[in-house]
Short mmCIF file of C-alpha atoms and ligand atoms in Angstrom, two decimals:
data_model
loop_
_atom_site.label_atom_id
_atom_site.label_comp_id
_atom_site.label_asym_id
_atom_site.label_seq_id
_atom_site.Cartn_x
_atom_site.Cartn_y
_atom_site.Cartn_z
CA UNK A 14 26.63 -4.09 -3.91
CA UNK A 15 23.38 -2.28 -3.12
CA UNK A 16 22.10 -2.75 0.44
CA UNK A 17 19.02 -4.99 0.37
CA UNK A 18 15.98 -4.54 2.63
CA UNK A 19 12.71 -6.36 3.19
CA UNK A 20 10.93 -3.03 3.09
CA UNK A 21 11.93 0.54 2.34
CA UNK A 22 9.60 3.37 3.19
CA UNK A 23 9.94 6.70 1.38
CA UNK A 24 8.85 9.46 3.75
CA UNK A 25 9.31 9.58 7.54
CA UNK A 26 6.02 11.28 8.42
CA UNK A 27 3.51 9.64 10.77
CA UNK A 28 2.66 7.09 8.07
CA UNK A 29 6.23 6.26 7.14
CA UNK A 30 7.97 6.22 10.52
CA UNK A 31 5.22 4.13 12.09
CA UNK A 32 5.39 1.66 9.18
CA UNK A 33 9.17 1.39 9.60
CA UNK A 34 8.90 0.70 13.33
CA UNK A 35 6.13 -1.88 12.85
CA UNK A 36 8.21 -3.58 10.16
CA UNK A 37 11.15 -3.83 12.53
CA UNK A 38 8.89 -5.19 15.28
CA UNK A 39 7.84 -7.95 12.89
CA UNK A 40 11.45 -8.87 12.17
CA UNK A 41 11.81 -7.19 8.79
CA UNK A 42 14.96 -5.39 7.75
CA UNK A 43 13.61 -1.89 7.23
CA UNK A 44 14.83 1.51 6.09
CA UNK A 45 13.05 4.84 6.08
CA UNK A 46 14.17 7.63 3.72
CA UNK A 47 13.32 11.32 4.13
CA UNK A 48 14.71 14.48 2.60
CA UNK A 49 14.11 16.53 5.76
CA UNK A 50 16.83 17.02 8.34
CA UNK A 51 14.57 15.49 11.00
CA UNK A 52 12.04 12.66 10.84
CA UNK A 53 8.35 13.14 11.63
CA UNK A 54 7.24 14.57 8.29
CA UNK A 55 4.77 17.41 7.99
CA UNK A 56 3.07 16.49 11.26
CA UNK A 57 6.01 16.82 13.63
CA UNK A 58 8.01 19.46 11.77
CA UNK A 59 5.50 21.91 10.29
CA UNK A 60 2.01 20.59 11.10
CA UNK A 61 0.18 19.01 14.03
CA UNK A 62 2.86 19.50 16.65
CA UNK A 63 4.09 23.11 16.17
CA UNK A 64 0.50 24.25 15.61
CA UNK A 65 -0.67 22.60 18.81
CA UNK A 66 2.28 24.04 20.73
CA UNK A 67 1.31 27.55 19.60
CA UNK A 68 -2.38 26.90 20.24
CA UNK A 69 -1.54 25.86 23.80
CA UNK A 70 0.71 28.86 24.43
CA UNK A 71 -1.66 31.38 22.87
CA UNK A 72 -4.56 29.90 24.82
CA UNK A 73 -2.67 30.42 28.07
CA UNK A 74 -1.88 33.99 27.02
CA UNK A 75 -5.53 34.71 26.19
CA UNK A 76 -6.60 33.19 29.49
CA UNK A 77 -4.04 35.20 31.42
CA UNK A 78 -5.29 38.38 29.74
CA UNK A 79 -9.03 37.81 29.89
CA UNK A 80 -9.96 34.59 31.61
CA UNK A 81 -8.56 34.59 35.13
CA UNK A 82 -10.42 37.46 36.78
CA UNK A 83 -13.69 35.50 36.87
CA UNK A 84 -11.85 32.87 38.96
CA UNK A 85 -10.82 35.59 41.38
CA UNK A 86 -7.22 35.63 40.19
CA UNK A 87 -5.57 39.01 39.74
CA UNK A 88 -2.29 39.12 37.87
CA UNK A 89 -2.19 42.56 36.30
CA UNK A 90 -1.63 42.78 32.58
CA UNK A 91 -0.03 39.74 30.93
CA UNK A 92 2.79 40.45 28.49
CA UNK A 93 3.88 38.57 25.38
CA UNK A 94 7.40 37.34 24.61
CA UNK A 95 6.81 35.96 21.12
CA UNK A 96 10.41 34.87 20.66
CA UNK A 97 10.18 32.74 23.81
CA UNK A 98 6.86 31.28 22.67
CA UNK A 99 8.42 30.34 19.32
CA UNK A 100 11.51 28.92 20.99
CA UNK A 101 9.30 26.71 23.15
CA UNK A 102 7.43 25.50 20.06
CA UNK A 103 10.74 24.71 18.32
CA UNK A 104 11.94 22.82 21.38
CA UNK A 105 8.77 20.73 21.49
CA UNK A 106 9.30 19.86 17.81
CA UNK A 107 12.97 18.95 18.32
CA UNK A 108 12.19 16.80 21.35
CA UNK A 109 9.62 14.83 19.42
CA UNK A 110 11.64 14.43 16.20
CA UNK A 111 14.60 13.26 18.29
CA UNK A 112 12.17 10.83 19.89
CA UNK A 113 11.48 9.33 16.47
CA UNK A 114 15.23 9.10 15.76
CA UNK A 115 15.60 7.26 19.07
CA UNK A 116 12.80 4.86 18.11
CA UNK A 117 14.53 4.19 14.79
CA UNK A 118 17.76 3.34 16.64
CA UNK A 119 15.96 1.25 19.23
CA UNK A 120 14.18 -0.78 16.54
CA UNK A 121 17.22 -0.94 14.23
CA UNK A 122 15.48 0.89 11.41
CA UNK A 123 17.98 2.42 8.98
CA UNK A 124 17.19 6.14 8.80
CA UNK A 125 18.45 7.43 5.47
CA UNK A 126 18.58 11.21 5.02
CA UNK A 127 18.01 12.09 1.39
CA UNK A 128 15.53 12.16 -1.45
CA UNK A 129 14.37 8.84 -2.80
CA UNK A 130 13.41 8.04 -6.37
CA UNK A 131 12.06 4.68 -7.44
CA UNK A 132 14.09 3.66 -10.47
CA UNK A 133 12.38 0.29 -10.87
CA UNK A 134 10.21 -1.96 -8.71
CA UNK A 135 12.53 -3.00 -5.90
CA UNK A 136 15.17 -0.33 -6.60
CA UNK A 137 15.50 3.13 -5.10
CA UNK A 138 18.09 5.79 -5.85
CA UNK A 139 18.80 8.08 -2.91
CA UNK A 140 20.32 11.53 -3.36
CA UNK A 141 21.82 11.97 0.09
CA UNK A 142 21.30 15.29 1.89
CA UNK A 143 25.04 15.59 2.41
CA UNK A 144 25.73 14.93 -1.30
CA UNK A 145 26.38 11.68 -3.08
CA UNK A 146 24.07 9.00 -4.41
CA UNK A 147 23.35 5.52 -3.30
CA UNK A 148 21.09 2.80 -4.62
CA UNK A 149 19.24 0.42 -2.35
CA UNK A 150 17.05 -2.60 -3.00
CA UNK A 151 13.83 -3.63 -1.35
CA UNK A 152 11.40 -6.52 -1.63
CA UNK A 153 8.63 -3.99 -0.94
CA UNK A 154 8.56 -0.23 -1.28
CA UNK A 155 6.04 1.90 0.63
CA UNK A 156 5.42 5.41 -0.68
CA UNK A 157 4.57 7.69 2.27
CA UNK A 158 5.51 11.04 0.79
CA UNK A 159 2.58 12.97 2.23
CA UNK A 160 1.16 16.24 0.99
CA UNK A 161 1.88 19.93 0.44
CA UNK A 162 -0.18 23.16 0.69
CA UNK A 163 -2.18 24.09 -2.37
CA UNK A 164 -1.08 27.51 -3.63
CA UNK A 165 -3.57 30.15 -4.76
CA UNK A 166 -2.80 31.35 -8.30
CA UNK A 167 -1.67 34.99 -8.28
CA UNK A 168 -0.59 34.94 -4.63
CA UNK A 169 3.00 33.78 -4.58
CA UNK A 170 3.96 32.41 -1.18
CA UNK A 171 7.05 34.16 0.26
CA UNK A 172 6.55 32.69 3.77
CA UNK A 173 6.92 36.20 5.21
CA UNK A 174 3.91 38.25 4.23
CA UNK A 175 2.06 35.76 2.05
CA UNK A 176 2.43 32.53 3.93
CA UNK A 177 1.38 28.92 3.92
CA UNK A 178 0.81 27.22 7.28
CA UNK A 179 4.59 26.85 7.52
CA UNK A 180 5.16 30.63 7.53
CA UNK A 181 2.20 31.17 9.86
CA UNK A 182 3.94 28.94 12.41
CA UNK A 183 6.98 31.20 12.43
CA UNK A 184 6.02 34.90 12.24
CA UNK A 185 8.62 36.91 14.14
CA UNK A 186 6.04 39.51 15.17
CA UNK A 187 2.28 39.56 15.52
CA UNK A 188 0.79 40.88 12.28
CA UNK A 189 -1.58 43.74 12.99
CA UNK A 190 -4.05 42.47 10.38
CA UNK A 191 -4.02 38.85 9.23
CA UNK A 192 -6.19 37.64 6.36
CA UNK A 193 -6.76 33.90 6.35
CA UNK A 194 -7.90 32.42 3.07
CA UNK A 195 -9.76 29.20 3.82
CA UNK A 196 -12.11 28.30 6.66
CA UNK A 197 -10.90 24.74 7.15
CA UNK A 198 -9.18 23.48 10.27
CA UNK A 199 -5.69 24.79 9.44
CA UNK A 200 -6.93 28.34 8.75
CA UNK A 201 -9.09 28.35 11.87
CA UNK A 202 -6.41 26.95 14.17
CA UNK A 203 -3.68 29.31 13.00
CA UNK A 204 -6.15 32.20 12.76
CA UNK A 205 -7.02 31.50 16.41
CA UNK A 206 -3.36 31.54 17.44
CA UNK A 207 -2.70 34.99 15.95
CA UNK A 208 -6.05 36.41 16.98
CA UNK A 209 -5.33 35.46 20.61
CA UNK A 210 -1.91 37.08 20.32
CA UNK A 211 -3.47 40.35 19.16
CA UNK A 212 -3.88 40.23 15.37
CA UNK A 213 -7.10 41.41 13.78
CA UNK A 214 -7.97 38.23 11.89
CA UNK A 215 -10.38 37.97 8.95
CA UNK A 216 -11.21 34.52 7.58
CA UNK A 217 -12.31 34.42 3.96
CA UNK A 218 -14.14 31.28 2.85
CA UNK A 219 -15.51 30.49 -0.60
CA UNK A 220 -18.33 28.29 0.71
CA UNK A 221 -21.21 29.55 2.84
CA UNK A 222 -19.88 28.05 6.08
CA UNK A 223 -16.63 27.22 7.80
CA UNK A 224 -15.64 23.57 8.34
CA UNK A 225 -17.63 22.62 5.25
CA UNK A 226 -16.76 18.93 5.51
CA UNK A 227 -18.16 18.52 9.01
CA UNK A 228 -21.74 18.11 10.22
CA UNK A 229 -23.73 21.19 9.23
CA UNK A 230 -24.36 22.32 12.80
CA UNK A 231 -20.70 22.50 13.78
CA UNK A 232 -19.31 25.19 11.45
CA UNK A 233 -21.91 27.87 12.26
CA UNK A 234 -21.67 27.05 16.00
CA UNK A 235 -17.90 27.47 15.94
CA UNK A 236 -18.18 30.60 13.83
CA UNK A 237 -20.43 32.25 16.45
CA UNK A 238 -17.92 31.50 19.18
CA UNK A 239 -14.89 32.61 17.18
CA UNK A 240 -16.70 35.80 16.18
CA UNK A 241 -17.28 36.45 19.87
CA UNK A 242 -13.55 36.02 20.45
CA UNK A 243 -12.81 38.69 17.82
CA UNK A 244 -12.30 36.86 14.51
CA UNK A 245 -14.18 38.30 11.50
CA UNK A 246 -15.58 36.11 8.73
CA UNK A 247 -16.32 36.71 5.08
CA UNK A 248 -18.21 33.67 3.86
CA UNK A 249 -19.34 32.87 0.31
CA UNK A 250 -16.49 35.10 -0.79
CA UNK A 251 -13.66 34.45 -3.19
CA UNK A 252 -10.26 36.07 -3.43
CA UNK A 253 -9.88 37.32 -6.98
CA UNK A 254 -6.38 38.77 -6.77
CA UNK A 255 -3.76 40.00 -4.37
CA UNK A 256 -1.15 42.72 -4.53
CA UNK A 257 1.96 42.91 -2.44
CA UNK A 258 2.49 46.60 -1.65
CA UNK A 259 5.09 48.25 0.56
CA UNK A 260 2.63 48.83 3.37
CA UNK A 261 0.18 45.99 2.99
CA UNK A 262 -1.01 43.03 1.00
CA UNK A 263 -4.28 44.03 -0.64
CA UNK A 264 -6.75 41.34 -1.53
CA UNK A 265 -9.54 41.86 -3.99
CA UNK A 266 -12.66 39.99 -2.85
CA UNK A 267 -15.81 39.11 -4.72
CA UNK A 268 -19.01 37.35 -3.59
CA UNK A 269 -18.77 33.69 -4.67
CA UNK A 270 -21.94 34.13 -6.72
CA UNK A 271 -20.58 37.28 -8.38
CA UNK A 272 -21.29 40.91 -7.49
CA UNK A 273 -19.54 44.02 -6.26
CA UNK A 274 -15.89 43.59 -5.39
CA UNK A 275 -14.23 44.95 -2.26
CA UNK A 276 -10.66 45.37 -1.10
CA UNK A 277 -9.16 43.97 2.10
CA UNK A 278 -5.78 45.19 3.30
CA UNK A 279 -3.70 42.98 5.57
CA UNK A 280 -0.18 42.91 6.93
CA UNK A 281 0.03 39.18 6.30
CA UNK A 282 -2.04 36.67 4.37
CA UNK A 283 -2.27 32.97 5.22
CA UNK A 284 -3.24 30.80 2.28
CA UNK A 285 -4.93 27.72 3.76
CA UNK A 286 -7.13 26.43 0.97
CA UNK A 287 -6.20 22.79 1.33
CA UNK A 288 -3.44 20.27 0.73
CA UNK A 289 -2.59 18.04 -2.20
CA UNK A 290 -0.65 14.80 -2.46
CA UNK A 291 3.09 15.18 -2.93
CA UNK A 292 4.88 12.87 -5.36
CA UNK A 293 7.42 15.19 -7.04
CA UNK A 294 10.73 13.57 -7.96
CA UNK A 295 9.59 10.06 -6.99
CA UNK A 296 9.67 8.76 -10.54
CA UNK A 297 6.14 7.34 -10.39
CA UNK A 298 5.28 8.20 -13.99
CA UNK A 299 8.42 6.56 -15.32
CA UNK A 300 7.56 3.24 -13.69
CA UNK A 301 3.82 3.55 -14.40
CA UNK A 302 2.33 3.91 -10.90
CA UNK A 303 -1.29 5.00 -11.41
CA UNK A 304 -2.72 8.13 -9.83
CA UNK A 305 -6.27 9.49 -9.74
CA UNK A 306 -7.26 12.87 -11.21
CA UNK A 307 -6.56 14.52 -7.85
CA UNK A 308 -2.96 13.26 -8.01
CA UNK A 309 -3.41 10.64 -5.28
CA UNK A 310 -1.60 7.35 -5.71
CA UNK A 311 -4.24 4.74 -6.47
CA UNK A 312 -4.21 1.77 -4.10
CA UNK A 313 -6.37 -1.28 -3.42
CA UNK A 314 -7.68 -2.27 0.02
CA UNK A 315 -4.25 -3.66 0.88
CA UNK A 316 -2.47 -0.38 -0.09
CA UNK A 317 -0.95 -2.01 -3.19
CA UNK A 318 -0.50 0.19 -6.25
CA UNK A 319 -0.88 -1.21 -9.76
CA UNK A 320 2.89 -1.92 -9.85
CA UNK A 321 3.80 -5.12 -7.96
CA UNK A 322 5.93 -4.51 -4.88
CA UNK A 323 5.00 -0.82 -4.55
CA UNK A 324 2.54 0.29 -1.88
CA UNK A 325 1.33 3.70 -0.68
CA UNK A 326 -0.18 5.11 2.54
CA UNK A 327 -1.08 8.37 4.28
CA UNK A 328 -1.82 11.76 2.74
CA UNK A 329 -0.58 10.60 -0.66
CA UNK A 330 -3.57 8.23 -1.07
CA UNK A 331 -7.36 8.58 -0.72
CA UNK A 332 -9.07 9.36 2.57
CA UNK A 333 -8.77 12.12 5.14
CA UNK A 334 -5.38 13.84 5.33
CA UNK A 335 -4.79 13.18 9.02
CA UNK A 336 -1.77 11.99 10.93
CA UNK A 337 -3.58 9.22 12.84
CA UNK A 338 -5.09 7.88 9.61
CA UNK A 339 -1.58 7.74 8.13
CA UNK A 340 -0.29 5.94 11.26
CA UNK A 341 -3.03 3.30 11.11
CA UNK A 342 -2.24 2.71 7.45
CA UNK A 343 1.46 2.47 8.28
CA UNK A 344 0.74 -0.39 10.67
CA UNK A 345 -1.79 -2.04 8.35
CA UNK A 346 0.37 -2.07 5.21
CA UNK A 347 3.25 -3.74 7.05
CA UNK A 348 1.06 -6.30 8.83
CA UNK A 349 -0.41 -7.22 5.45
CA UNK A 350 3.09 -7.67 4.05
CA UNK A 351 3.71 -9.99 6.99
CA UNK A 352 0.64 -12.05 6.06
CA UNK A 353 -1.70 -10.64 8.72
CA UNK A 354 -5.17 -9.34 7.91
CA UNK A 355 -5.66 -5.97 9.62
CA UNK A 356 -8.65 -3.83 8.65
CA UNK A 357 -9.13 -0.10 9.13
CA UNK A 358 -12.67 1.12 9.69
CA UNK A 359 -12.59 4.38 7.78
CA UNK A 360 -15.95 5.32 9.31
CA UNK A 361 -14.40 5.33 12.76
CA UNK A 362 -11.54 7.77 12.10
CA UNK A 363 -12.04 10.86 14.25
CA UNK A 364 -11.27 14.37 13.06
CA UNK A 365 -10.47 17.20 15.47
CA UNK A 366 -10.22 20.97 15.11
CA UNK A 367 -8.10 22.32 17.96
CA UNK A 368 -9.69 25.74 18.27
CA UNK A 369 -11.29 26.90 21.50
CA UNK A 370 -13.67 25.30 21.96
CA UNK A 371 -12.53 22.23 20.07
CA UNK A 372 -14.61 20.55 17.41
CA UNK A 373 -14.44 16.79 16.99
CA UNK A 374 -16.34 14.26 14.97
CA UNK A 375 -16.41 10.60 14.05
CA UNK A 376 -18.66 8.71 11.67
CA UNK A 377 -21.38 10.05 9.44
CA UNK A 378 -22.79 13.57 9.41
CA UNK A 379 -26.53 14.19 9.28
CA UNK A 380 -26.15 15.31 5.65
CA UNK A 381 -24.42 12.06 4.72
CA UNK A 382 -27.12 9.97 6.40
CA UNK A 383 -29.87 11.91 4.65
CA UNK A 384 -28.13 11.55 1.29
CA UNK A 385 -27.78 7.80 1.85
CA UNK A 386 -31.47 7.52 2.84
CA UNK A 387 -30.62 6.07 6.26
CA UNK A 388 -33.23 6.65 9.00
CA UNK A 389 -31.58 7.93 12.16
CA UNK A 390 -32.36 9.41 15.55
CA UNK A 391 -30.57 12.39 17.10
CA UNK A 392 -29.60 12.92 20.72
CA UNK A 393 -28.14 16.29 21.72
CA UNK A 394 -26.86 17.60 25.00
CA UNK A 395 -25.36 21.04 25.77
CA UNK A 396 -22.34 21.68 27.96
CA UNK A 397 -24.34 24.38 29.78
CA UNK A 398 -26.12 21.49 31.52
CA UNK A 399 -22.89 19.57 32.26
CA UNK A 400 -21.72 20.22 35.84
CA UNK A 401 -17.99 19.91 35.09
CA UNK A 402 -18.29 22.45 32.26
CA UNK A 403 -19.88 24.81 34.81
CA UNK A 404 -17.10 24.30 37.34
CA UNK A 405 -14.54 24.96 34.61
CA UNK A 406 -16.38 27.98 33.26
CA UNK A 407 -16.36 26.45 29.75
CA UNK A 408 -19.98 25.88 28.85
CA UNK A 409 -20.00 26.55 25.11
CA UNK A 410 -21.03 23.77 22.76
CA UNK A 411 -22.86 20.45 22.68
CA UNK A 412 -22.59 16.75 21.92
CA UNK A 413 -24.70 15.24 19.15
CA UNK A 414 -25.12 11.48 18.78
CA UNK A 415 -26.63 10.02 15.60
CA UNK A 416 -27.97 6.47 15.88
CA UNK A 417 -29.63 4.14 13.39
CA UNK A 418 -33.41 4.44 13.85
CA UNK A 419 -33.93 0.69 13.47
CA UNK A 420 -30.91 -0.84 15.24
CA UNK A 421 -29.77 2.03 17.51
CA UNK A 422 -26.19 1.49 16.28
CA UNK A 423 -24.13 4.67 16.64
CA UNK A 424 -23.53 6.12 13.19
CA UNK A 425 -21.85 9.40 14.07
CA UNK A 426 -20.88 11.59 17.02
CA UNK A 427 -20.23 15.32 16.67
CA UNK A 428 -18.92 17.47 19.49
CA UNK A 429 -18.17 21.14 19.83
CA UNK A 430 -16.95 22.01 23.27
CA UNK A 431 -14.10 21.97 25.75
CA UNK A 432 -11.76 18.99 25.21
CA UNK A 433 -13.91 17.62 22.39
CA UNK A 434 -10.75 16.12 20.85
CA UNK A 435 -10.17 13.93 23.89
CA UNK A 436 -13.83 13.01 24.34
CA UNK A 437 -14.24 11.83 20.75
CA UNK A 438 -12.05 8.79 21.54
CA UNK A 439 -14.95 7.25 23.45
CA UNK A 440 -17.21 7.64 20.42
CA UNK A 441 -14.56 6.19 18.08
CA UNK A 442 -14.17 3.16 20.34
CA UNK A 443 -17.95 2.77 20.51
CA UNK A 444 -18.15 2.80 16.74
CA UNK A 445 -15.26 0.33 16.36
CA UNK A 446 -17.23 -2.06 18.57
CA UNK A 447 -20.51 -1.40 16.74
CA UNK A 448 -22.02 0.01 19.94
CA UNK A 449 -25.59 1.26 20.21
CA UNK A 450 -26.48 4.60 21.75
CA UNK A 451 -27.98 2.50 24.57
CA UNK A 452 -24.51 1.00 25.21
CA UNK A 453 -23.04 4.49 25.71
CA UNK A 454 -26.06 5.55 27.76
CA UNK A 455 -25.69 2.51 30.08
CA UNK A 456 -21.93 3.03 30.54
CA UNK A 457 -21.03 4.64 33.85
CA UNK A 458 -19.25 7.93 33.23
CA UNK A 459 -17.33 9.47 36.12
CA UNK A 460 -18.91 12.49 37.76
CA UNK A 461 -18.20 15.31 37.35
CA UNK A 462 -16.54 15.00 33.95
CA UNK A 463 -17.14 16.59 30.58
CA UNK A 464 -17.72 13.09 29.17
CA UNK A 465 -21.05 12.97 30.98
CA UNK A 466 -22.31 15.11 28.10
CA UNK A 467 -21.61 12.17 25.76
CA UNK A 468 -23.64 9.85 27.96
CA UNK A 469 -26.47 12.38 28.23
CA UNK A 470 -26.52 12.89 24.44
CA UNK A 471 -26.76 9.10 24.06
CA UNK A 472 -29.65 9.09 26.56
CA UNK A 473 -31.23 11.90 24.56
CA UNK A 474 -31.36 9.65 21.48
CA UNK A 475 -34.10 7.79 23.38
CA UNK A 476 -35.61 11.00 24.80
CA UNK A 477 -34.46 10.37 28.36
CA UNK A 478 -31.56 12.68 29.29
CA UNK A 479 -31.53 13.30 33.03
CA UNK A 480 -30.00 16.74 33.45
CA UNK A 481 -32.04 18.77 31.01
C1 FAD B 506 -0.44 23.20 9.94
C2 FAD B 506 -0.90 21.76 9.95
C3 FAD B 506 -1.51 21.25 11.06
C4 FAD B 506 -1.92 19.92 11.09
N1 FAD B 506 -2.52 19.45 12.22
C5 FAD B 506 -2.94 18.17 12.26
C6 FAD B 506 -3.53 17.64 13.44
O1 FAD B 506 -3.67 18.34 14.45
N2 FAD B 506 -3.92 16.36 13.44
C7 FAD B 506 -3.77 15.55 12.32
O2 FAD B 506 -4.17 14.38 12.38
N3 FAD B 506 -3.21 16.02 11.20
C8 FAD B 506 -2.79 17.31 11.14
N4 FAD B 506 -2.17 17.77 10.01
C9 FAD B 506 -2.05 16.85 8.86
C10 FAD B 506 -0.87 15.90 9.07
O3 FAD B 506 0.30 16.66 9.22
C11 FAD B 506 -0.77 14.97 7.89
O4 FAD B 506 -1.99 14.29 7.68
C12 FAD B 506 0.31 13.92 8.13
O5 FAD B 506 1.56 14.52 8.36
C13 FAD B 506 0.41 12.95 6.94
O6 FAD B 506 1.39 12.01 7.19
P1 FAD B 506 2.19 11.28 6.02
O7 FAD B 506 3.10 10.33 6.70
O8 FAD B 506 1.24 10.78 5.01
O9 FAD B 506 3.02 12.44 5.28
P2 FAD B 506 3.93 13.64 5.78
O10 FAD B 506 3.83 13.89 7.22
O11 FAD B 506 3.64 14.77 4.86
O12 FAD B 506 5.40 13.11 5.53
C14 FAD B 506 5.89 12.87 4.26
C15 FAD B 506 7.39 12.99 4.29
O13 FAD B 506 7.90 12.50 3.07
C16 FAD B 506 9.03 13.24 2.72
N5 FAD B 506 9.27 13.05 1.29
C17 FAD B 506 8.46 13.40 0.25
N6 FAD B 506 9.00 13.01 -0.92
C18 FAD B 506 10.16 12.41 -0.62
C19 FAD B 506 11.17 11.78 -1.39
N7 FAD B 506 11.08 11.66 -2.72
N8 FAD B 506 12.24 11.26 -0.75
C20 FAD B 506 12.35 11.35 0.59
N9 FAD B 506 11.42 11.91 1.37
C21 FAD B 506 10.34 12.43 0.78
C22 FAD B 506 8.68 14.65 3.11
O14 FAD B 506 9.85 15.41 3.33
C23 FAD B 506 7.90 14.43 4.41
O15 FAD B 506 8.74 14.56 5.52
C24 FAD B 506 -1.72 19.09 9.96
C25 FAD B 506 -1.08 19.60 8.82
C26 FAD B 506 -0.67 20.92 8.81
C27 FAD B 506 0.02 21.45 7.59
#
């Protein structure tokens, strides 16, 4: 007889594994299925975690090469052992995926290694990784199958010379010239890694600015700083074709608006033009689960699809493709199944770009507020005027707070600067609580910390920053 569960989650990424653990906490009999050898999904295996491990290592390398002399530290020339750097990254990944396996055991979640296909509401066929098939039953099924890189027609990914983010996390030598197609966060983060390690990196972006989805001031500000660090940019440019030669990959480029074409030769090309929902092999069409034109599984506010008993969360549904968004949805879908009424404030989900300096944002951009006809006030404060940034020698960037002109409620916070990704948590919490800029301005921030720039930007909304 088929094993019967209260809930089965397909996909053990941040959405799926968190949902499985929460289900177990609430006393449900839960299983989580994934076709990968290790749990953690894209994020732990080929996404957030390995990229941040390489960003950290490459940042230390760049600092050792160029950043220590100003502190009076002499170390001679720093050398690179790329194999050791990669081995460290792999170890970080293994430690964390084993951590998820441990959490599954601790919470008595059944971790099923194989590919799942929904044969009918409540029934899933699993093709086990080791061979063999099994069918399991579930009162509720949660689809958490995530996303995959979007390929660029005419540039077949071989993960060696023409790579997706996965290949760019595993080069066995530093490419002399790396072309990055796409100026979003994945292209900029991985471009930064290889630029710091010595590659001559060129970022090609179809739109007229990098980070096109963020507040208009952030992309150009980051571009200036990355240009200073040695990365070249070709904006408003499209890749028309690519040719894999013996010596190089040659890209043919054309201005987005049309015009004279040019060639760009590179030793490796990273295609980072975005990600799309992944539902291959799940059997959604056969059972009639609706998807939108972008291929995302359509869900209501409670993550229910149009087929009773089938739910979906994470990258495979609408909203930002971010690990923490998937995790929140993993908790919320299960709590709803348990009769609770959790709500996610999608306006308070932060987004972070882990370049140096980091870029982080939560809430509305100025463009969004203008488009919605909302009157707002702006408070800005630069890190040059923040004492801790001076002591650290990291003074690039600023904090920008946007507050409702009538109520002073914080509508958005945008930061480019050192540790922006950590600082944005304060702004997200403020927004969750419906705080005003005055609330942030009146909150005591420890001195000297980088977070004082957030307080000063909040003071600046009312025209009364102290240190500028
Ligand atoms: C290079 C890179 C860097 C990133 N950095 C960050 C970051 O710093 N911060 C951040 O928030 N986000 C980051 N992301 C995005 C983040 O990885 C995703 O938003 C997140 O993993 C989505 O979680 P998920 O649970 O929806 O899906 P996923 O993590 O994609 O997991 C889905 C899982 O489902 C499995 N699966 C699919 N179909 C089946 C099936 N039929 N049967 C069984 N299993 C199946 C897949 O094998 C996969 O393991 C990054 C992504 C990339 C590529």
